[in-house]
């Protein structure tokens, strides 16, 4: 370990997933290319364009398909009268279990109120208290109510709508939907010069960027159980790794304690702010169990609540536990949580009489592409922000509702830095013509849909909430086997590329989890339940 870093070798990877021939590929040009339209990407695009860049922002599906859009609880910021920056900073550091970067935490927390105010000015409909101030609530790990919410439990949607409105009213931003960014392109000097992807017409297209901002979001879909939308398939992490970016803290996947559990229905987040407003966790026997696990009971940190739920499921031999909000005022509930209200009603759950079945699922990739405090990656002209980035704000565990805030802060920084870089006279991209060929594979072709299903189950079983050495090692063997038959192929559609990306990233997640023989934050090793500061108060990096 050097400088609190444990270095692992990045797996050997084919440089690009698809053959490239610039002579026969259609091309677009931007000063600043942004990949991803969650809060970080949109905020980055606005900043870069506001500074004078011609910006192209692309997303894999539609503007609504992001983790941000689905965010329910809210955005954490110091807005309450008794609250303080010092308290928000301490809560973030404590939840991060010793490996946050204090300077980053301080910057993010202090920028919070101004950026929330800016969102308000741009039209985000934050819910208000009777005195007209922004209404705030509690979440686990927060010492004060500081989670601002909008449209009840549709905070992400309200924020994205305001940012999209701003983007669409900014002349020098072009939005391209249904563009699957397959790879980041680098020149012979390893400098990032844009992306190759498939556009909405199914045609390969290169977008050259003097600078590129990666804001592709997370990787929840690598797990069978997840709160994440279909698009969260680790694409940005994998393409960054192929381009030579350093990936950090990949063992830290945050599991959200409460996902609606109805067999056969797709999993849906049940926001933590429901517990912030007084919801109680009960097991199948009706017993409230959280006080037996932590002094903060329902509002303990997420990793503790998730493990407590699993333990209680095991004890009671059940597939789930329940959230009890029978004591809530019906009108308050439907006004404060309209989305969940509609969701549970669609399954005929009457919350005044019935309990809501829930269990934990994969929620947020804490690790990601390593950046410095100015959103620079180790690849020149490539920046990263939002969930795909590892800024060291979260350390080993993310404090609830800190991610929308991080997206705003680092989106703004990335946009500003990209502008500075795009404006430099020597920032010519240096390469506009090249060819990359891939030989045809003669190995058997696996059924990618089948591999994906098996991979998600494998990750859930072996790289999930509770981990052991042997299954982690086996996981790597199984993934390596699949990789031999999948990574050597050339695909021409999303499912194949997603499968390649997920296999690439999952191997690193399992390897990092095997390497960290201790428990810290979201990473819990049943065979090493203690935190080992002497060996592991450190980051694991693939380079
Ligand atoms: C939630 O609403 O519980 C999720 C918020 C978050 O993950 O920050």
Short mmCIF file of C-alpha atoms and ligand atoms in Angstrom, two decimals:
data_model
loop_
_atom_site.label_atom_id
_atom_site.label_comp_id
_atom_site.label_asym_id
_atom_site.label_seq_id
_atom_site.Cartn_x
_atom_site.Cartn_y
_atom_site.Cartn_z
CA UNK A 1 0.00 0.00 0.00
CA UNK A 2 1.40 3.45 -0.95
CA UNK A 3 -0.30 6.78 -0.18
CA UNK A 4 -3.30 4.88 1.15
CA UNK A 5 -3.78 3.14 -2.17
CA UNK A 6 -3.81 -0.58 -2.89
CA UNK A 7 -3.08 -1.03 -6.57
CA UNK A 8 -4.50 -3.86 -8.63
CA UNK A 9 -3.78 -4.52 -12.26
CA UNK A 10 -6.60 -3.58 -14.60
CA UNK A 11 -7.68 -6.68 -16.54
CA UNK A 12 -6.36 -6.88 -20.13
CA UNK A 13 -9.12 -5.52 -22.34
CA UNK A 14 -9.58 -5.17 -26.08
CA UNK A 15 -9.27 -1.43 -26.73
CA UNK A 16 -12.59 -0.95 -28.55
CA UNK A 17 -15.76 -3.03 -28.63
CA UNK A 18 -16.42 -2.29 -32.30
CA UNK A 19 -14.29 -1.84 -35.43
CA UNK A 20 -13.75 1.83 -36.33
CA UNK A 21 -13.09 3.32 -39.72
CA UNK A 22 -13.31 7.09 -39.71
CA UNK A 23 -13.41 7.17 -43.52
CA UNK A 24 -16.82 5.51 -43.59
CA UNK A 25 -18.36 6.76 -40.34
CA UNK A 26 -20.52 9.84 -40.01
CA UNK A 27 -19.15 12.46 -37.65
CA UNK A 28 -20.17 15.38 -35.46
CA UNK A 29 -17.94 17.91 -33.68
CA UNK A 30 -18.21 19.62 -30.28
CA UNK A 31 -16.03 21.71 -28.04
CA UNK A 32 -17.45 19.77 -25.18
CA UNK A 33 -19.15 16.40 -25.47
CA UNK A 34 -21.20 15.27 -22.46
CA UNK A 35 -22.21 11.61 -22.19
CA UNK A 36 -25.18 11.16 -19.86
CA UNK A 37 -28.19 13.24 -18.91
CA UNK A 38 -28.62 12.76 -15.18
CA UNK A 39 -28.13 15.71 -12.85
CA UNK A 40 -24.33 15.75 -13.31
CA UNK A 41 -24.34 15.62 -17.11
CA UNK A 42 -27.07 18.26 -17.48
CA UNK A 43 -25.42 20.59 -14.98
CA UNK A 44 -22.05 20.11 -16.72
CA UNK A 45 -23.55 20.89 -20.13
CA UNK A 46 -25.17 24.09 -18.81
CA UNK A 47 -21.88 25.24 -17.28
CA UNK A 48 -19.74 24.48 -20.32
CA UNK A 49 -22.24 26.13 -22.68
CA UNK A 50 -22.64 29.12 -20.38
CA UNK A 51 -18.90 29.61 -20.54
CA UNK A 52 -18.96 29.59 -24.34
CA UNK A 53 -18.48 25.99 -25.49
CA UNK A 54 -20.47 24.38 -28.30
CA UNK A 55 -21.86 21.41 -26.37
CA UNK A 56 -23.32 18.12 -27.55
CA UNK A 57 -24.99 16.08 -24.81
CA UNK A 58 -26.00 12.50 -25.55
CA UNK A 59 -27.99 9.89 -23.67
CA UNK A 60 -28.48 6.20 -24.18
CA UNK A 61 -32.28 6.26 -24.30
CA UNK A 62 -34.54 9.20 -23.48
CA UNK A 63 -33.88 12.15 -21.19
CA UNK A 64 -36.08 10.52 -18.55
CA UNK A 65 -34.00 7.35 -18.36
CA UNK A 66 -31.57 8.01 -15.55
CA UNK A 67 -31.09 7.28 -11.88
CA UNK A 68 -31.57 10.98 -11.22
CA UNK A 69 -35.04 10.97 -12.77
CA UNK A 70 -36.01 8.14 -10.40
CA UNK A 71 -34.56 9.75 -7.27
CA UNK A 72 -37.34 10.05 -4.73
CA UNK A 73 -36.00 11.20 -1.36
CA UNK A 74 -34.23 14.37 -2.24
CA UNK A 75 -31.12 16.45 -2.17
CA UNK A 76 -29.16 16.95 1.05
CA UNK A 77 -28.08 20.46 1.92
CA UNK A 78 -27.74 22.71 4.93
CA UNK A 79 -31.03 24.60 4.80
CA UNK A 80 -32.40 24.32 8.35
CA UNK A 81 -31.99 26.97 11.02
CA UNK A 82 -30.19 24.75 13.55
CA UNK A 83 -28.14 22.86 10.99
CA UNK A 84 -24.53 23.69 10.10
CA UNK A 85 -21.91 22.89 7.48
CA UNK A 86 -19.81 21.31 10.24
CA UNK A 87 -22.63 18.87 11.02
CA UNK A 88 -23.25 17.88 7.38
CA UNK A 89 -19.50 17.45 6.88
CA UNK A 90 -19.17 15.27 9.99
CA UNK A 91 -22.18 13.11 9.02
CA UNK A 92 -20.73 12.58 5.54
CA UNK A 93 -17.28 11.68 6.91
CA UNK A 94 -18.74 9.35 9.55
CA UNK A 95 -20.90 7.48 7.02
CA UNK A 96 -17.89 7.24 4.68
CA UNK A 97 -16.02 5.20 7.34
CA UNK A 98 -12.63 6.85 7.25
CA UNK A 99 -11.86 7.04 3.54
CA UNK A 100 -13.62 10.20 2.33
CA UNK A 101 -11.50 13.09 1.10
CA UNK A 102 -12.21 15.81 3.68
CA UNK A 103 -11.50 18.67 1.29
CA UNK A 104 -13.98 17.28 -1.25
CA UNK A 105 -16.59 16.79 1.46
CA UNK A 106 -16.15 20.37 2.62
CA UNK A 107 -16.42 21.76 -0.88
CA UNK A 108 -19.56 19.77 -1.75
CA UNK A 109 -21.33 20.60 1.50
CA UNK A 110 -20.49 24.31 1.33
CA UNK A 111 -21.59 24.63 -2.31
CA UNK A 112 -24.92 22.95 -1.48
CA UNK A 113 -27.24 25.79 -0.45
CA UNK A 114 -26.21 27.99 -3.40
CA UNK A 115 -26.81 25.21 -5.90
CA UNK A 116 -30.19 24.33 -4.40
CA UNK A 117 -31.14 28.01 -4.64
CA UNK A 118 -30.02 28.00 -8.27
CA UNK A 119 -32.26 24.98 -8.96
CA UNK A 120 -35.13 26.85 -7.36
CA UNK A 121 -34.42 29.87 -9.60
CA UNK A 122 -34.37 27.58 -12.62
CA UNK A 123 -37.84 26.33 -11.79
CA UNK A 124 -37.47 23.24 -9.61
CA UNK A 125 -40.68 22.92 -7.65
CA UNK A 126 -39.25 22.18 -4.22
CA UNK A 127 -41.92 21.51 -1.61
CA UNK A 128 -42.31 24.40 0.79
CA UNK A 129 -43.11 24.70 4.49
CA UNK A 130 -45.91 26.94 5.73
CA UNK A 131 -43.45 29.82 6.24
CA UNK A 132 -42.44 29.61 2.56
CA UNK A 133 -39.00 28.08 3.18
CA UNK A 134 -37.91 24.86 1.42
CA UNK A 135 -39.35 21.91 3.32
CA UNK A 136 -36.68 19.52 4.66
CA UNK A 137 -36.81 16.06 6.13
CA UNK A 138 -34.59 13.45 7.80
CA UNK A 139 -32.80 10.44 6.36
CA UNK A 140 -30.53 7.86 7.97
CA UNK A 141 -27.11 9.12 9.08
CA UNK A 142 -28.15 12.81 9.04
CA UNK A 143 -28.04 14.63 12.39
CA UNK A 144 -30.56 17.22 11.22
CA UNK A 145 -33.43 17.40 8.79
CA UNK A 146 -31.67 18.55 5.61
CA UNK A 147 -33.18 16.61 2.71
CA UNK A 148 -35.04 18.94 0.37
CA UNK A 149 -37.71 17.28 -1.76
CA UNK A 150 -39.86 18.24 -4.72
CA UNK A 151 -43.26 17.12 -6.02
CA UNK A 152 -43.40 15.00 -2.84
CA UNK A 153 -41.36 11.93 -3.70
CA UNK A 154 -40.42 12.86 -7.30
CA UNK A 155 -37.45 15.06 -6.48
CA UNK A 156 -35.21 13.72 -9.24
CA UNK A 157 -37.87 14.21 -11.88
CA UNK A 158 -38.50 17.80 -10.75
CA UNK A 159 -34.77 18.60 -10.85
CA UNK A 160 -34.23 17.00 -14.27
CA UNK A 161 -37.26 18.82 -15.70
CA UNK A 162 -35.84 22.17 -14.59
CA UNK A 163 -32.37 21.35 -15.91
CA UNK A 164 -33.77 20.14 -19.24
CA UNK A 165 -35.76 23.34 -19.56
CA UNK A 166 -32.55 25.30 -19.00
CA UNK A 167 -30.63 23.11 -21.48
CA UNK A 168 -33.29 23.50 -24.16
CA UNK A 169 -33.19 27.26 -23.73
CA UNK A 170 -29.43 27.42 -24.13
CA UNK A 171 -28.55 28.04 -27.77
CA UNK A 172 -25.22 26.26 -27.89
CA UNK A 173 -26.33 22.90 -26.50
CA UNK A 174 -27.44 20.11 -28.82
CA UNK A 175 -29.26 17.21 -27.18
CA UNK A 176 -28.97 13.80 -28.86
CA UNK A 177 -31.22 11.09 -27.44
CA UNK A 178 -31.01 7.35 -28.15
CA UNK A 179 -27.27 7.51 -28.75
CA UNK A 180 -25.51 4.48 -27.28
CA UNK A 181 -21.95 5.64 -26.54
CA UNK A 182 -19.90 2.48 -27.07
CA UNK A 183 -16.37 3.71 -26.47
CA UNK A 184 -14.33 6.77 -25.66
CA UNK A 185 -11.82 7.40 -28.43
CA UNK A 186 -8.23 8.30 -27.54
CA UNK A 187 -5.44 9.38 -29.92
CA UNK A 188 -1.93 7.91 -30.11
CA UNK A 189 -0.89 10.00 -27.10
CA UNK A 190 -3.76 8.61 -25.02
CA UNK A 191 -5.68 11.91 -25.12
CA UNK A 192 -9.46 11.65 -25.19
CA UNK A 193 -10.88 12.97 -28.45
CA UNK A 194 -14.52 11.90 -28.39
CA UNK A 195 -16.76 8.88 -28.60
CA UNK A 196 -18.05 6.30 -31.03
CA UNK A 197 -21.63 5.20 -30.65
CA UNK A 198 -24.77 4.02 -32.36
CA UNK A 199 -27.37 6.67 -33.07
CA UNK A 200 -31.16 6.48 -33.01
CA UNK A 201 -31.21 5.22 -36.61
CA UNK A 202 -28.93 2.35 -35.68
CA UNK A 203 -26.01 3.94 -37.54
CA UNK A 204 -22.46 4.21 -36.15
CA UNK A 205 -21.44 7.78 -35.51
CA UNK A 206 -18.34 9.46 -34.11
CA UNK A 207 -18.68 12.60 -32.02
CA UNK A 208 -15.35 14.35 -31.75
CA UNK A 209 -14.97 16.42 -28.60
CA UNK A 210 -12.14 18.74 -27.68
CA UNK A 211 -13.17 17.68 -24.20
CA UNK A 212 -15.42 14.86 -23.06
CA UNK A 213 -17.36 14.68 -19.81
CA UNK A 214 -18.38 11.22 -18.72
CA UNK A 215 -21.63 11.33 -16.71
CA UNK A 216 -23.07 7.94 -17.56
CA UNK A 217 -24.33 7.00 -14.09
CA UNK A 218 -24.13 3.72 -12.27
CA UNK A 219 -24.17 -0.03 -12.45
CA UNK A 220 -27.14 -1.27 -10.43
CA UNK A 221 -28.32 -3.51 -13.26
CA UNK A 222 -25.38 -5.84 -12.71
CA UNK A 223 -27.48 -7.18 -9.82
CA UNK A 224 -30.67 -9.23 -10.03
CA UNK A 225 -32.28 -7.04 -7.39
CA UNK A 226 -31.90 -3.31 -7.97
CA UNK A 227 -33.68 0.02 -7.75
CA UNK A 228 -31.91 1.18 -10.93
CA UNK A 229 -33.50 1.70 -14.37
CA UNK A 230 -32.63 -0.52 -17.36
CA UNK A 231 -29.96 1.90 -18.60
CA UNK A 232 -27.70 1.53 -15.53
CA UNK A 233 -25.48 -1.17 -17.02
CA UNK A 234 -21.98 0.06 -16.11
CA UNK A 235 -21.25 1.28 -19.66
CA UNK A 236 -19.28 4.37 -18.65
CA UNK A 237 -17.16 2.47 -16.14
CA UNK A 238 -16.27 -0.17 -18.72
CA UNK A 239 -15.50 2.23 -21.56
CA UNK A 240 -13.32 4.31 -19.24
CA UNK A 241 -11.42 1.18 -18.18
CA UNK A 242 -10.85 0.20 -21.84
CA UNK A 243 -9.49 3.70 -22.51
CA UNK A 244 -7.01 3.39 -19.61
CA UNK A 245 -8.81 5.30 -16.85
CA UNK A 246 -8.14 4.36 -13.24
CA UNK A 247 -11.16 2.79 -11.50
CA UNK A 248 -11.33 3.10 -7.73
CA UNK A 249 -13.39 1.66 -4.82
CA UNK A 250 -15.27 -0.81 -7.02
CA UNK A 251 -16.09 -3.05 -4.04
CA UNK A 252 -18.40 -0.40 -2.59
CA UNK A 253 -21.91 -0.95 -3.98
CA UNK A 254 -24.57 0.60 -1.78
CA UNK A 255 -27.68 -1.50 -1.14
CA UNK A 256 -30.90 0.35 -0.42
CA UNK A 257 -32.81 -1.28 2.44
CA UNK A 258 -36.32 -0.85 1.13
CA UNK A 259 -37.34 -1.91 -2.35
CA UNK A 260 -40.92 -2.97 -2.95
CA UNK A 261 -40.95 -6.75 -2.99
CA UNK A 262 -43.79 -8.32 -4.92
CA UNK A 263 -42.73 -11.49 -6.67
CA UNK A 264 -42.94 -11.04 -10.41
CA UNK A 265 -43.23 -7.23 -10.31
CA UNK A 266 -40.24 -5.08 -11.16
CA UNK A 267 -38.49 -3.74 -8.07
CA UNK A 268 -39.31 -0.16 -7.13
CA UNK A 269 -37.59 2.10 -4.64
CA UNK A 270 -39.51 2.93 -1.47
CA UNK A 271 -37.78 6.10 -0.34
CA UNK A 272 -35.87 6.30 2.91
CA UNK A 273 -37.65 9.58 3.66
CA UNK A 274 -40.68 7.44 4.44
CA UNK A 275 -38.69 6.17 7.44
CA UNK A 276 -37.57 9.77 7.97
CA UNK A 277 -41.26 10.61 8.42
CA UNK A 278 -41.82 7.74 10.87
CA UNK A 279 -42.35 4.48 8.93
CA UNK A 280 -41.52 1.37 10.99
CA UNK A 281 -39.81 -1.80 9.78
CA UNK A 282 -41.55 -4.98 10.94
CA UNK A 283 -40.73 -8.61 10.29
CA UNK A 284 -43.27 -11.16 9.06
CA UNK A 285 -44.38 -11.75 12.66
CA UNK A 286 -45.21 -8.06 12.99
CA UNK A 287 -42.28 -7.31 15.31
CA UNK A 288 -40.43 -3.98 14.99
CA UNK A 289 -36.82 -5.16 14.98
CA UNK A 290 -34.51 -2.25 14.12
CA UNK A 291 -33.96 -1.04 17.70
CA UNK A 292 -32.32 -4.41 18.37
CA UNK A 293 -29.71 -3.70 15.72
CA UNK A 294 -28.80 -0.02 16.12
CA UNK A 295 -29.54 2.86 18.46
CA UNK A 296 -30.90 4.93 15.57
CA UNK A 297 -33.29 2.09 14.65
CA UNK A 298 -35.04 2.82 11.30
CA UNK A 299 -32.67 5.75 10.69
CA UNK A 300 -29.40 3.86 11.11
CA UNK A 301 -27.01 4.04 8.11
CA UNK A 302 -28.21 2.12 5.05
CA UNK A 303 -25.66 -0.68 5.23
CA UNK A 304 -26.72 -1.46 8.79
CA UNK A 305 -30.43 -1.39 7.97
CA UNK A 306 -29.88 -3.60 4.91
CA UNK A 307 -27.94 -6.20 6.88
CA UNK A 308 -30.46 -6.08 9.73
CA UNK A 309 -33.28 -6.77 7.28
CA UNK A 310 -31.39 -9.72 5.80
CA UNK A 311 -30.69 -11.10 9.29
CA UNK A 312 -34.35 -10.74 10.23
CA UNK A 313 -35.46 -12.40 6.97
CA UNK A 314 -33.18 -15.32 7.82
CA UNK A 315 -34.42 -15.51 11.41
CA UNK A 316 -38.04 -15.56 10.32
CA UNK A 317 -37.41 -17.69 7.23
CA UNK A 318 -39.00 -15.10 5.00
CA UNK A 319 -38.31 -13.46 1.62
CA UNK A 320 -39.02 -9.93 2.89
CA UNK A 321 -39.95 -7.67 5.78
CA UNK A 322 -42.56 -4.89 5.90
CA UNK A 323 -42.78 -1.14 6.16
CA UNK A 324 -45.59 -0.06 8.41
CA UNK A 325 -47.19 3.32 7.80
CA UNK A 326 -50.65 2.46 9.09
CA UNK A 327 -50.26 5.30 11.62
CA UNK A 328 -49.71 7.92 8.88
CA UNK A 329 -52.46 10.37 8.13
CA UNK A 330 -53.89 9.23 4.78
CA UNK A 331 -54.07 12.72 3.28
CA UNK A 332 -50.53 13.55 4.42
CA UNK A 333 -49.25 10.32 2.87
CA UNK A 334 -50.84 10.81 -0.52
CA UNK A 335 -49.69 14.44 -0.68
CA UNK A 336 -46.17 13.91 0.61
CA UNK A 337 -45.56 10.61 -1.25
CA UNK A 338 -47.77 10.67 -4.36
CA UNK A 339 -45.54 8.32 -6.36
CA UNK A 340 -45.41 5.62 -3.68
CA UNK A 341 -49.07 6.18 -2.96
CA UNK A 342 -49.92 5.37 -6.56
CA UNK A 343 -47.45 2.49 -6.70
CA UNK A 344 -48.77 0.65 -3.66
CA UNK A 345 -52.37 1.30 -4.65
CA UNK A 346 -51.63 -0.34 -8.01
CA UNK A 347 -50.95 -3.54 -6.04
CA UNK A 348 -54.11 -3.10 -3.95
CA UNK A 349 -52.14 -2.25 -0.82
CA UNK A 350 -54.25 -0.04 1.43
CA UNK A 351 -51.60 1.58 3.64
CA UNK A 352 -54.08 2.40 6.39
CA UNK A 353 -54.60 -1.37 6.90
CA UNK A 354 -51.86 -3.21 5.02
CA UNK A 355 -48.10 -3.42 5.40
CA UNK A 356 -45.74 -2.75 2.46
CA UNK A 357 -43.48 -5.74 1.61
CA UNK A 358 -39.86 -4.66 1.11
CA UNK A 359 -36.33 -5.97 0.96
CA UNK A 360 -32.90 -4.54 0.10
CA UNK A 361 -31.48 -4.22 -3.40
CA UNK A 362 -28.49 -2.73 -5.22
CA UNK A 363 -28.83 1.03 -5.42
CA UNK A 364 -25.70 3.11 -5.93
CA UNK A 365 -22.14 2.53 -7.16
CA UNK A 366 -20.00 4.36 -4.62
CA UNK A 367 -16.75 3.72 -6.54
CA UNK A 368 -16.04 4.66 -10.12
CA UNK A 369 -13.67 6.50 -12.42
CA UNK A 370 -11.05 8.18 -10.28
CA UNK A 371 -11.06 11.96 -10.49
CA UNK A 372 -9.20 14.72 -8.75
CA UNK A 373 -10.97 17.62 -7.04
CA UNK A 374 -11.50 19.30 -10.42
CA UNK A 375 -13.20 16.30 -12.06
CA UNK A 376 -10.12 15.44 -14.16
CA UNK A 377 -9.53 11.75 -14.79
CA UNK A 378 -6.04 10.43 -15.50
CA UNK A 379 -6.88 10.65 -19.25
CA UNK A 380 -6.19 14.06 -20.70
CA UNK A 381 -9.35 15.90 -21.79
CA UNK A 382 -11.63 13.32 -20.15
CA UNK A 383 -13.61 14.48 -17.11
CA UNK A 384 -16.04 12.47 -15.00
CA UNK A 385 -18.85 13.48 -12.66
CA UNK A 386 -21.91 12.01 -10.99
CA UNK A 387 -22.32 8.35 -10.10
CA UNK A 388 -19.78 7.13 -12.68
CA UNK A 389 -17.05 9.14 -10.93
CA UNK A 390 -15.15 8.39 -7.76
CA UNK A 391 -14.49 11.80 -6.23
CA UNK A 392 -13.95 10.41 -2.71
CA UNK A 393 -16.94 12.35 -1.40
CA UNK A 394 -18.67 9.17 -0.25
CA UNK A 395 -15.71 7.15 1.04
CA UNK A 396 -16.91 3.61 1.75
CA UNK A 397 -20.60 4.49 2.01
CA UNK A 398 -22.82 7.26 0.69
CA UNK A 399 -24.90 9.39 2.98
CA UNK A 400 -28.49 9.38 1.63
CA UNK A 401 -29.32 12.25 -0.75
CA UNK A 402 -25.69 13.37 -1.05
CA UNK A 403 -25.52 12.10 -4.63
CA UNK A 404 -27.79 14.66 -6.31
CA UNK A 405 -25.75 17.29 -4.50
CA UNK A 406 -22.48 15.76 -5.69
CA UNK A 407 -23.84 15.65 -9.25
CA UNK A 408 -24.60 19.37 -9.16
CA UNK A 409 -21.29 20.37 -7.60
CA UNK A 410 -19.06 18.19 -9.77
CA UNK A 411 -21.19 18.73 -12.88
CA UNK A 412 -20.56 22.44 -12.52
CA UNK A 413 -16.84 21.88 -11.89
CA UNK A 414 -16.50 19.50 -14.86
CA UNK A 415 -18.28 21.93 -17.19
CA UNK A 416 -16.05 24.77 -16.08
CA UNK A 417 -12.84 22.74 -16.40
CA UNK A 418 -13.88 21.39 -19.79
CA UNK A 419 -14.43 24.93 -21.00
CA UNK A 420 -10.96 25.96 -19.84
CA UNK A 421 -9.44 23.00 -21.64
CA UNK A 422 -11.52 23.35 -24.84
CA UNK A 423 -10.44 26.96 -25.15
CA UNK A 424 -6.74 26.21 -25.15
CA UNK A 425 -5.12 26.88 -28.52
CA UNK A 426 -3.21 23.60 -28.44
CA UNK A 427 -6.26 21.50 -27.70
CA UNK A 428 -6.46 20.28 -31.27
CA UNK A 429 -7.65 16.71 -31.19
CA UNK A 430 -4.67 15.54 -33.22
CA UNK A 431 -6.40 12.65 -34.91
CA UNK A 432 -9.33 12.63 -37.25
CA UNK A 433 -8.49 9.60 -39.38
CA UNK A 434 -7.96 6.14 -38.14
CA UNK A 435 -8.97 2.55 -38.43
CA UNK A 436 -9.34 -0.14 -35.80
CA UNK A 437 -10.02 -3.68 -36.97
CA UNK A 438 -11.13 -6.64 -34.91
CA UNK A 439 -10.57 -10.19 -36.17
CA UNK A 440 -13.62 -12.47 -36.27
CA UNK A 441 -13.76 -14.84 -33.30
CA UNK A 442 -13.89 -18.57 -33.98
CA UNK A 443 -15.02 -19.42 -30.43
CA UNK A 444 -18.62 -20.48 -29.78
CA UNK A 445 -21.19 -17.76 -29.30
CA UNK A 446 -22.98 -17.68 -25.94
CA UNK A 447 -26.56 -16.51 -25.56
CA UNK A 448 -26.02 -13.02 -24.12
CA UNK A 449 -29.51 -12.80 -22.57
CA UNK A 450 -28.77 -15.99 -20.69
CA UNK A 451 -25.30 -14.79 -19.62
CA UNK A 452 -26.79 -11.52 -18.38
CA UNK A 453 -29.44 -13.25 -16.28
CA UNK A 454 -26.89 -15.63 -14.81
CA UNK A 455 -24.42 -12.81 -14.15
CA UNK A 456 -27.02 -10.76 -12.27
CA UNK A 457 -27.94 -13.74 -10.10
CA UNK A 458 -24.29 -14.55 -9.50
CA UNK A 459 -23.51 -10.98 -8.43
CA UNK A 460 -26.53 -10.90 -6.12
CA UNK A 461 -25.56 -14.20 -4.49
CA UNK A 462 -21.80 -13.77 -4.27
CA UNK A 463 -20.98 -10.05 -4.41
CA UNK A 464 -24.05 -8.87 -2.54
CA UNK A 465 -24.74 -7.48 0.91
CA UNK A 466 -22.78 -10.19 2.76
CA UNK A 467 -19.57 -11.52 1.20
CA UNK A 468 -17.13 -14.42 1.75
CA UNK A 469 -13.73 -15.28 0.23
CA UNK A 470 -14.67 -18.48 -1.59
CA UNK A 471 -17.75 -17.24 -3.48
CA UNK A 472 -15.83 -14.08 -4.43
CA UNK A 473 -13.05 -16.19 -5.94
CA UNK A 474 -15.54 -18.48 -7.70
CA UNK A 475 -17.35 -15.46 -9.12
CA UNK A 476 -14.15 -14.32 -10.81
CA UNK A 477 -13.57 -17.78 -12.31
CA UNK A 478 -17.11 -17.92 -13.69
CA UNK A 479 -16.97 -14.38 -15.08
CA UNK A 480 -13.57 -15.03 -16.66
CA UNK A 481 -15.04 -18.07 -18.38
CA UNK A 482 -17.95 -16.06 -19.80
CA UNK A 483 -15.57 -13.27 -20.78
CA UNK A 484 -13.59 -15.65 -23.02
CA UNK A 485 -16.69 -16.24 -25.13
CA UNK A 486 -18.25 -12.78 -25.00
CA UNK A 487 -15.43 -10.21 -24.99
CA UNK A 488 -13.89 -11.58 -28.21
CA UNK A 489 -17.06 -10.96 -30.23
CA UNK A 490 -18.27 -7.98 -32.25
CA UNK A 491 -21.85 -7.05 -31.43
CA UNK A 492 -24.09 -4.59 -33.20
CA UNK A 493 -26.73 -3.91 -30.57
CA UNK A 494 -27.19 -2.79 -26.97
CA UNK A 495 -27.56 -6.19 -25.37
CA UNK A 496 -24.20 -7.45 -26.61
CA UNK A 497 -22.33 -4.28 -25.59
CA UNK A 498 -24.07 -4.21 -22.23
CA UNK A 499 -23.09 -7.81 -21.63
CA UNK A 500 -19.46 -7.02 -22.50
CA UNK A 501 -19.47 -3.95 -20.24
CA UNK A 502 -21.10 -5.70 -17.32
CA UNK A 503 -18.72 -8.67 -17.48
CA UNK A 504 -15.79 -6.23 -17.52
CA UNK A 505 -16.97 -4.25 -14.52
CA UNK A 506 -18.25 -7.20 -12.46
CA UNK A 507 -14.86 -8.86 -12.58
CA UNK A 508 -13.27 -5.76 -11.06
CA UNK A 509 -16.01 -5.51 -8.42
CA UNK A 510 -15.49 -9.12 -7.35
CA UNK A 511 -11.69 -8.77 -7.38
CA UNK A 512 -11.76 -5.62 -5.25
CA UNK A 513 -14.24 -7.24 -2.83
CA UNK A 514 -11.98 -10.27 -2.51
CA UNK A 515 -8.93 -8.07 -1.91
CA UNK A 516 -10.52 -6.05 0.89
CA UNK A 517 -10.35 -8.62 3.69
CA UNK A 518 -12.14 -6.42 6.21
CA UNK A 519 -15.61 -4.84 6.58
CA UNK A 520 -16.08 -1.13 5.95
CA UNK A 521 -19.15 0.85 4.89
CA UNK A 522 -21.14 -0.92 2.21
CA UNK A 523 -18.58 -3.75 1.96
CA UNK A 524 -19.28 -6.47 4.52
CA UNK A 525 -17.13 -9.59 4.71
CA UNK A 526 -18.68 -12.23 6.94
CA UNK A 527 -15.24 -13.86 7.21
CA UNK A 528 -13.62 -10.52 8.17
CA UNK A 529 -16.36 -8.64 10.07
CA UNK A 530 -13.99 -6.09 11.66
CA UNK A 531 -12.64 -2.88 10.16
CA UNK A 532 -8.89 -3.13 9.71
CA UNK A 533 -7.51 0.41 9.58
CA UNK A 534 -3.89 -0.71 9.66
CA UNK A 535 -4.26 -2.50 6.33
CA UNK A 536 -7.33 -1.04 4.66
CA UNK A 537 -7.87 2.61 5.53
CA UNK A 538 -7.13 2.88 1.87
CA UNK A 539 -8.57 2.87 -1.63
CA UNK A 540 -8.31 -0.01 -4.06
CA UNK A 541 -7.45 1.16 -7.55
CA UNK A 542 -7.27 -0.67 -10.86
CA UNK A 543 -4.64 0.76 -13.13
C1 LIG B 1 -34.23 7.42 -1.25
O1 LIG B 1 -35.11 8.21 -1.54
O2 LIG B 1 -34.32 6.65 -0.31
C2 LIG B 1 -32.99 7.38 -2.08
C3 LIG B 1 -32.23 8.63 -1.95
C4 LIG B 1 -30.78 8.39 -2.16
O3 LIG B 1 -30.39 7.29 -2.51
O4 LIG B 1 -30.00 9.32 -1.94
#
